[in-house]
XYZ file of C-alpha atoms in Angstrom:
493
model
C 0.000 0.000 0.000
C 1.508 3.359 -1.036
C 2.197 5.883 1.731
C -0.479 8.501 2.393
C 0.151 11.865 0.757
C -1.432 15.115 1.841
C -1.720 18.705 0.738
C -2.134 21.807 2.877
C -4.833 24.319 2.057
C -4.405 27.667 3.800
C -7.299 30.015 4.557
C -5.798 33.395 5.503
C -8.865 35.407 6.487
C -9.432 38.742 8.191
C -9.325 37.347 11.711
C -7.148 34.218 11.517
C -5.244 31.659 9.478
C -6.368 28.035 9.134
C -4.197 25.318 7.611
C -6.111 22.219 6.513
C -4.096 19.026 6.213
C -6.026 17.091 3.569
C -5.657 13.605 2.102
C -4.926 14.007 -1.613
C -6.878 10.929 -2.608
C -10.043 11.201 -0.529
C -10.203 14.838 0.562
C -10.446 13.713 4.177
C -9.741 16.635 6.475
C -7.116 15.163 8.793
C -6.359 18.234 10.889
C -6.786 22.011 10.943
C -4.182 24.246 12.533
C -5.225 27.740 13.577
C -3.541 31.017 14.486
C -5.119 34.458 15.101
C -4.488 37.784 13.392
C -4.492 41.286 14.842
C -6.606 43.930 13.091
C -6.055 47.557 14.080
C -7.729 50.843 13.230
C -10.549 53.097 14.337
C -13.391 54.689 12.422
C -13.100 53.526 8.830
C -9.522 52.223 9.171
C -8.830 48.472 9.176
C -5.189 47.394 8.914
C -2.910 44.421 9.607
C 0.848 44.065 9.342
C 1.385 41.466 6.561
C 4.140 39.864 8.635
C 1.372 38.827 11.068
C -0.156 36.734 8.275
C 3.153 35.006 7.563
C 3.807 34.186 11.214
C 0.219 32.947 11.567
C 0.647 30.765 8.480
C 3.789 29.210 9.954
C 2.062 28.601 13.290
C -1.094 27.178 11.697
C 0.826 24.788 9.441
C 2.916 23.563 12.362
C -0.206 23.067 14.503
C -2.065 21.256 11.739
C 0.822 18.951 10.951
C 1.306 18.137 14.623
C -2.403 17.382 15.081
C -2.414 15.117 12.020
C 0.442 13.023 13.402
C 1.921 12.768 9.904
C 5.500 13.210 8.842
C 6.271 16.419 6.922
C 7.539 14.166 4.121
C 3.918 13.212 3.348
C 3.106 16.772 2.205
C 3.245 17.204 -1.581
C 1.718 20.646 -2.114
C 0.438 23.849 -0.557
C -1.840 26.697 -1.657
C -3.101 29.887 -0.044
C -6.572 31.382 -0.296
C -6.697 34.850 1.206
C -9.040 37.674 2.066
C -9.653 39.682 -1.078
C -8.819 43.276 -2.002
C -6.243 44.106 0.690
C -3.432 46.426 -0.377
C 0.088 45.222 0.473
C 2.936 47.560 -0.437
C 6.504 46.233 -0.524
C 9.925 47.835 -0.795
C 12.620 46.646 -3.195
C 13.657 43.921 -0.755
C 10.098 42.565 -0.605
C 9.433 43.887 2.898
C 6.117 45.548 3.807
C 6.404 49.313 3.954
C 3.350 49.774 6.157
C 0.353 47.817 7.462
C -1.917 46.478 4.737
C -5.220 48.219 4.085
C -7.869 45.507 4.459
C -10.965 44.893 2.360
C -13.214 46.417 5.056
C -11.198 49.634 5.347
C -13.659 52.264 4.081
C -11.425 55.349 4.079
C -11.081 55.238 0.294
C -14.779 55.921 -0.392
C -14.031 59.411 -1.860
C -11.359 57.930 -4.100
C -13.798 55.254 -5.273
C -16.343 57.890 -6.256
C -13.670 59.880 -8.084
C -12.481 56.836 -10.035
C -16.027 55.969 -11.096
C -16.518 59.507 -12.409
C -13.147 59.638 -14.173
C -13.899 56.621 -16.346
C -17.387 57.800 -17.247
C -19.635 56.092 -14.732
C -20.456 52.626 -13.366
C -21.263 51.067 -16.752
C -17.806 51.909 -18.095
C -16.155 50.101 -15.187
C -18.417 47.080 -15.523
C -17.549 46.805 -19.215
C -13.806 46.908 -18.499
C -13.242 45.193 -15.161
C -16.619 43.626 -14.416
C -16.789 45.605 -11.172
C -17.594 49.172 -10.136
C -15.054 50.561 -7.654
C -16.218 50.891 -4.055
C -14.134 51.476 -0.955
C -13.388 47.746 -0.655
C -11.486 47.499 -3.938
C -7.713 47.589 -4.132
C -7.532 50.333 -6.752
C -9.332 52.761 -4.468
C -6.968 51.927 -1.616
C -3.928 52.585 -3.798
C -5.387 55.949 -4.830
C -6.033 56.720 -1.128
C -2.453 55.794 -0.234
C -1.009 58.049 -2.920
C -3.086 60.967 -1.627
C -2.727 60.349 2.119
C 0.613 58.561 2.566
C 2.621 59.732 -0.453
C 6.050 58.878 0.979
C 5.186 55.192 1.319
C 3.400 55.172 -2.014
C 6.485 56.651 -3.664
C 8.724 54.053 -1.973
C 6.539 51.154 -3.131
C 8.353 48.821 -5.511
C 5.700 46.081 -5.586
C 1.982 45.843 -4.893
C 0.425 42.585 -3.750
C -2.873 41.193 -2.538
C -2.790 39.331 0.797
C -2.712 35.874 -0.787
C -0.102 37.028 -3.342
C 2.170 38.172 -0.512
C 2.014 34.803 1.196
C 2.402 32.806 -2.026
C 5.515 34.802 -2.878
C 6.935 34.008 0.559
C 6.332 30.316 -0.130
C 7.734 30.033 -3.656
C 9.826 33.152 -4.156
C 7.706 33.882 -7.240
C 5.465 36.910 -7.737
C 2.222 35.305 -8.917
C -1.511 35.647 -8.566
C -4.560 34.150 -10.275
C -7.443 35.595 -12.338
C -9.891 35.252 -9.444
C -8.130 37.393 -6.864
C -6.720 39.723 -9.524
C -10.268 40.474 -10.696
C -11.002 42.092 -7.329
C -8.432 44.857 -7.793
C -10.270 46.991 -10.387
C -7.091 47.152 -12.476
C -7.552 43.687 -14.033
C -9.920 43.358 -16.986
C -12.254 40.354 -17.023
C -13.016 41.308 -20.634
C -9.429 40.672 -21.766
C -8.147 38.404 -18.995
C -5.177 40.669 -18.276
C -4.149 43.811 -16.438
C -5.704 46.897 -18.046
C -2.850 49.208 -19.150
C -5.051 52.319 -19.300
C -6.344 51.796 -15.783
C -2.829 51.161 -14.473
C -1.680 54.446 -16.031
C -4.589 56.292 -14.422
C -3.640 54.818 -11.065
C 0.079 55.446 -11.341
C 0.981 51.760 -11.443
C 3.029 49.666 -13.853
C 2.771 45.998 -14.741
C 6.294 45.530 -13.376
C 4.970 46.341 -9.883
C 2.379 43.555 -10.028
C 2.550 39.744 -9.885
C 2.189 37.665 -13.019
C -1.287 36.224 -13.478
C -1.258 32.419 -13.678
C -3.806 30.584 -15.821
C -5.745 29.258 -12.810
C -5.511 29.188 -9.034
C -4.365 25.565 -9.290
C -1.440 26.309 -11.598
C 1.923 25.308 -10.159
C 3.847 28.583 -10.056
C 6.912 27.221 -8.302
C 8.265 25.110 -5.481
C 8.619 25.694 -1.763
C 11.901 27.506 -1.199
C 14.519 26.365 1.273
C 13.882 29.338 3.569
C 10.102 28.854 3.531
C 10.522 25.120 4.079
C 12.639 25.780 7.159
C 10.093 28.264 8.557
C 7.178 25.889 7.958
C 8.848 22.603 8.822
C 7.949 21.190 5.383
C 10.066 19.623 2.637
C 11.648 22.054 0.201
C 10.593 21.617 -3.403
C 6.932 20.658 -2.895
C 4.382 22.180 -5.284
C 3.114 25.707 -4.625
C -0.100 26.686 -6.392
C -0.966 30.202 -7.507
C -3.793 30.224 -4.953
C -6.746 32.603 -5.081
C -9.152 34.780 -3.109
C -11.256 33.346 -0.320
C -14.575 33.505 -2.176
C -13.104 31.836 -5.262
C -11.592 29.138 -3.069
C -14.922 28.481 -1.347
C -16.474 27.978 -4.791
C -13.770 25.437 -5.642
C -14.281 23.712 -2.288
C -17.992 23.341 -3.102
C -17.232 21.865 -6.507
C -18.587 24.933 -8.321
C -17.041 25.657 -11.688
C -16.478 24.377 -15.187
C -15.914 20.784 -14.056
C -18.732 20.893 -11.496
C -21.893 22.837 -10.654
C -22.673 26.005 -12.596
C -25.225 28.749 -11.817
C -26.094 27.385 -8.366
C -26.217 30.182 -5.735
C -24.188 30.170 -2.536
C -24.644 32.369 0.524
C -21.620 32.755 2.782
C -22.157 34.048 6.319
C -18.921 35.274 7.854
C -17.357 38.600 8.816
C -18.831 39.642 5.482
C -21.936 38.247 3.865
C -21.611 37.155 0.257
C -23.813 35.597 -2.392
C -22.141 34.134 -5.468
C -22.249 31.461 -8.151
C -19.828 30.020 -10.687
C -20.977 30.729 -14.237
C -19.895 30.554 -17.870
C -21.657 33.884 -18.412
C -19.532 36.999 -17.973
C -21.529 39.162 -15.549
C -22.364 42.690 -16.606
C -24.278 44.208 -13.700
C -23.257 47.369 -11.892
C -24.933 45.961 -8.772
C -22.489 43.042 -8.540
C -18.783 42.365 -8.453
C -18.139 40.587 -11.733
C -15.183 38.516 -10.582
C -13.332 35.768 -12.394
C -13.326 32.284 -10.910
C -10.182 30.396 -9.956
C -10.729 27.837 -12.727
C -11.439 29.967 -15.801
C -15.147 30.545 -15.165
C -16.731 33.700 -13.760
C -17.852 34.350 -10.199
C -20.509 37.087 -10.029
C -20.707 38.114 -6.395
C -22.356 40.585 -4.054
C -20.708 41.299 -0.713
C -21.862 43.072 2.424
C -19.535 44.355 5.126
C -21.779 43.593 8.092
C -22.723 40.033 8.860
C -21.836 37.733 11.760
C -19.535 40.130 13.642
C -22.094 42.926 13.449
C -24.870 40.696 14.783
C -22.589 39.366 17.523
C -21.877 42.975 18.520
C -25.610 43.646 18.843
C -25.979 40.501 20.958
C -23.141 41.705 23.197
C -24.717 45.147 23.616
C -27.988 43.503 24.615
C -26.291 41.025 26.955
C -27.717 38.077 25.020
C -26.331 34.848 23.619
C -26.217 34.994 19.830
C -29.000 32.400 19.519
C -31.245 34.038 22.134
C -33.251 35.767 19.408
C -36.824 35.855 18.114
C -38.251 37.411 14.934
C -38.005 41.192 15.089
C -41.689 42.020 14.996
C -42.136 45.678 14.010
C -38.490 46.517 14.735
C -36.046 46.973 11.858
C -32.319 47.036 12.587
C -29.859 47.657 9.766
C -26.554 46.659 11.440
C -24.244 48.713 9.199
C -21.650 49.157 11.932
C -18.670 49.355 9.549
C -20.277 51.332 6.747
C -21.693 49.189 3.960
C -20.561 47.944 0.555
C -23.841 46.492 -0.757
C -25.668 48.807 -0.943
C -22.809 51.261 -1.438
C -23.094 53.276 1.791
C -19.470 53.511 3.009
C -20.128 56.201 5.625
C -23.288 54.651 7.069
C -23.819 53.439 10.619
C -26.389 51.164 12.214
C -30.038 52.211 12.084
C -32.846 51.054 14.409
C -36.485 51.915 13.908
C -39.916 50.514 14.738
C -39.477 50.318 18.526
C -42.600 49.792 20.672
C -43.194 49.502 24.425
C -43.494 45.745 24.058
C -40.365 45.283 21.908
C -38.081 42.769 23.630
C -34.272 42.498 23.595
C -34.691 39.132 21.847
C -36.667 40.838 19.076
C -33.975 43.492 18.664
C -31.388 40.776 18.218
C -33.687 38.988 15.770
C -34.073 42.254 13.862
C -30.269 42.487 13.559
C -30.199 38.990 12.041
C -33.007 39.947 9.672
C -31.314 43.182 8.597
C -28.006 41.481 7.880
C -29.601 38.543 6.043
C -31.930 40.780 4.038
C -29.054 42.949 2.859
C -27.195 40.080 1.213
C -30.283 38.146 0.086
C -31.639 41.148 -1.811
C -28.754 40.778 -4.243
C -29.723 37.186 -5.075
C -32.068 38.036 -7.957
C -29.413 40.293 -9.478
C -26.931 37.449 -9.178
C -29.235 35.031 -11.001
C -29.836 37.561 -13.778
C -26.060 37.941 -14.153
C -25.875 34.185 -14.719
C -28.410 34.515 -17.543
C -31.255 33.073 -15.439
C -34.791 34.297 -14.783
C -35.363 34.527 -11.004
C -39.125 34.062 -11.569
C -38.646 30.752 -13.383
C -39.948 28.049 -10.985
C -36.949 25.834 -11.736
C -34.537 28.640 -10.899
C -36.526 29.728 -7.838
C -36.477 26.146 -6.597
C -32.711 25.744 -6.779
C -31.373 25.291 -3.278
C -29.279 27.965 -1.678
C -26.008 26.568 -0.345
C -25.269 28.089 3.034
C -21.628 28.261 4.137
C -19.374 30.168 6.525
C -19.399 30.330 10.299
C -22.998 31.548 10.376
C -24.152 28.393 8.605
C -23.452 26.534 11.841
C -25.761 28.838 13.817
C -29.386 27.860 14.321
C -30.700 31.425 14.190
C -28.755 32.310 11.049
C -30.048 29.244 9.236
C -33.663 29.818 10.212
C -33.511 33.541 9.400
C -32.145 32.883 5.911
C -34.656 30.089 5.356
C -37.564 32.308 6.429
C -36.534 35.374 4.423
C -35.437 33.535 1.259
C -38.245 30.982 0.987
C -35.729 28.620 -0.634
C -34.580 25.125 0.213
C -31.183 25.196 1.887
C -28.177 22.933 1.696
C -25.614 23.193 4.475
C -22.561 21.317 3.143
C -21.100 18.694 5.430
C -17.564 19.585 4.378
C -16.213 22.096 6.870
C -13.602 24.781 6.241
C -14.584 25.223 2.579
C -12.079 27.995 1.868
C -9.232 25.858 3.185
C -10.644 22.805 1.410
C -10.749 24.737 -1.863
C -7.145 25.794 -1.317
C -6.249 22.148 -0.680
C -7.846 21.226 -4.014
C -5.744 23.938 -5.687
C -2.641 22.477 -4.019
C -3.590 18.984 -5.190
C -4.032 20.327 -8.718
C -0.594 21.951 -8.604
C 0.857 18.644 -7.406
C -0.471 16.907 -10.517
C -4.027 16.066 -9.464
C -5.885 17.580 -12.423
C -8.672 20.190 -12.511
C -9.162 21.584 -8.980
C -12.971 21.755 -9.227
C -13.072 18.130 -10.379
C -10.776 17.228 -7.469
C -13.063 18.947 -4.956
C -16.212 17.476 -6.537
C -14.721 14.004 -6.157
C -13.819 14.703 -2.552
C -17.362 15.951 -1.868
C -19.035 12.746 -3.021
C -18.752 11.410 0.527
C -19.853 14.653 2.183
C -22.951 14.407 4.366
C -24.889 17.582 3.577
C -27.845 18.837 5.605
C -30.827 19.550 3.351
C -33.686 21.729 4.600
C -36.947 22.107 2.652
C -38.213 25.523 1.673
C -40.266 27.418 4.267
C -43.043 29.855 3.466
C -41.368 33.157 2.729
C -41.849 35.894 5.330
C -42.820 38.583 2.817
C -44.131 40.919 5.514
C -40.723 41.203 7.176
C -38.994 41.341 3.796
C -41.106 44.268 2.593
C -40.817 46.129 5.905
C -36.997 45.988 5.890
C -36.842 46.910 2.213
C -39.080 49.915 2.747
C -36.940 51.191 5.621
C -33.693 50.722 3.705
C -34.961 52.423 0.564
C -36.405 55.405 2.460
C -33.515 55.816 4.890
C -30.541 55.557 2.531
C -30.160 59.231 1.765
C -31.086 61.105 4.967
C -30.060 58.603 7.636
C -27.507 56.182 6.202
C -25.217 58.588 4.409
C -26.036 57.419 0.886
């Protein structure tokens, strides 16, 4: 019997790093090492020193390997999936010049508005990049840096995304993939390459950016001696290009050209996202028209306020996160960090509809409803971007796959079920971002198409399937009415 071989899929998220030690043949998750990150900043600022990510990666890999009980010699590949959009600026020696601006840093909202106007409006950006700049996008952060920290911007020799930075530390090669690159707003999903006109507008050059590999599973190099020593892994193992966290979750679910297409997914984490893998290039100003990690497209809508925002409301009320009931007449839009969808970067939370008999449990339930509504409202737009009619009974009956930390919470699941009126599938495979990264690593190590790899692994997954519930249209319409009427005067739209 041949010795067991494993790959390591790394999920470097906003709050922590997870390293999933995964059997290359079966996809069995043998161990998951974890290490926390530190996020700093007040108001709209959200920053992390990129060196924190590297140290966390080293710690998580060591912890995962120790938990697995396997020899390092069994590892044949590694790939990183990282939080999207973050701006990492490096000097000529490859060292970070300053803390990275994270995806949920909203200080670049004025720069986003200026960029949209400069190119001629949202439709022009959608045609070129697939995505309209908002404060989350990397291009807006680079413009902000040039205007607010010009000395560091001038000293910048290289610009990386978070996952690019870590991949380069692993392989010594500056590489990215179409998926994560498509979240910068300087990569064109129309041409599949960096857009030279946009780079000129931004004051960037191609030489400052990593080369774009064909897919996230492309082998871009081998683990260097120095990285191998830091990680306790064999030098020379395969390093994949890696991708962004949302693209990796899609791979982990088996969504893509070699798997499921046009099936919606709702991810409940620090952010809330709804996405699907599609052959159709999205052209909606209401969505982020990303590329997938495997050559498909990944139309996506993302909100800034999801599980952390609701947990904050629970903490303020002195309640456990599941000690909630439906909100009744109360509406709570928990936009504690500004909001990306809808584009309200300077907004704050809004509570209305209080009565004498409103309970703390209802207020918490209203926070769940507000967060879930915000991301679910983009679902119809997502389906249209995939070339589907949301009113078609077959399309309306497609189950919504629910992933992320919130998918393990009873109240989150029931709130989404009630507000969506759709059947739900909660995948049995945990750590989907890390699992997707493991599939990319297996592909780089010679395993074939990463989506096909993940789909094969998922055949043994025990998914929870929940039938559709009657849709709570009364709550849906009440929240929608408040959001639409409050955007301008109260939410800073």
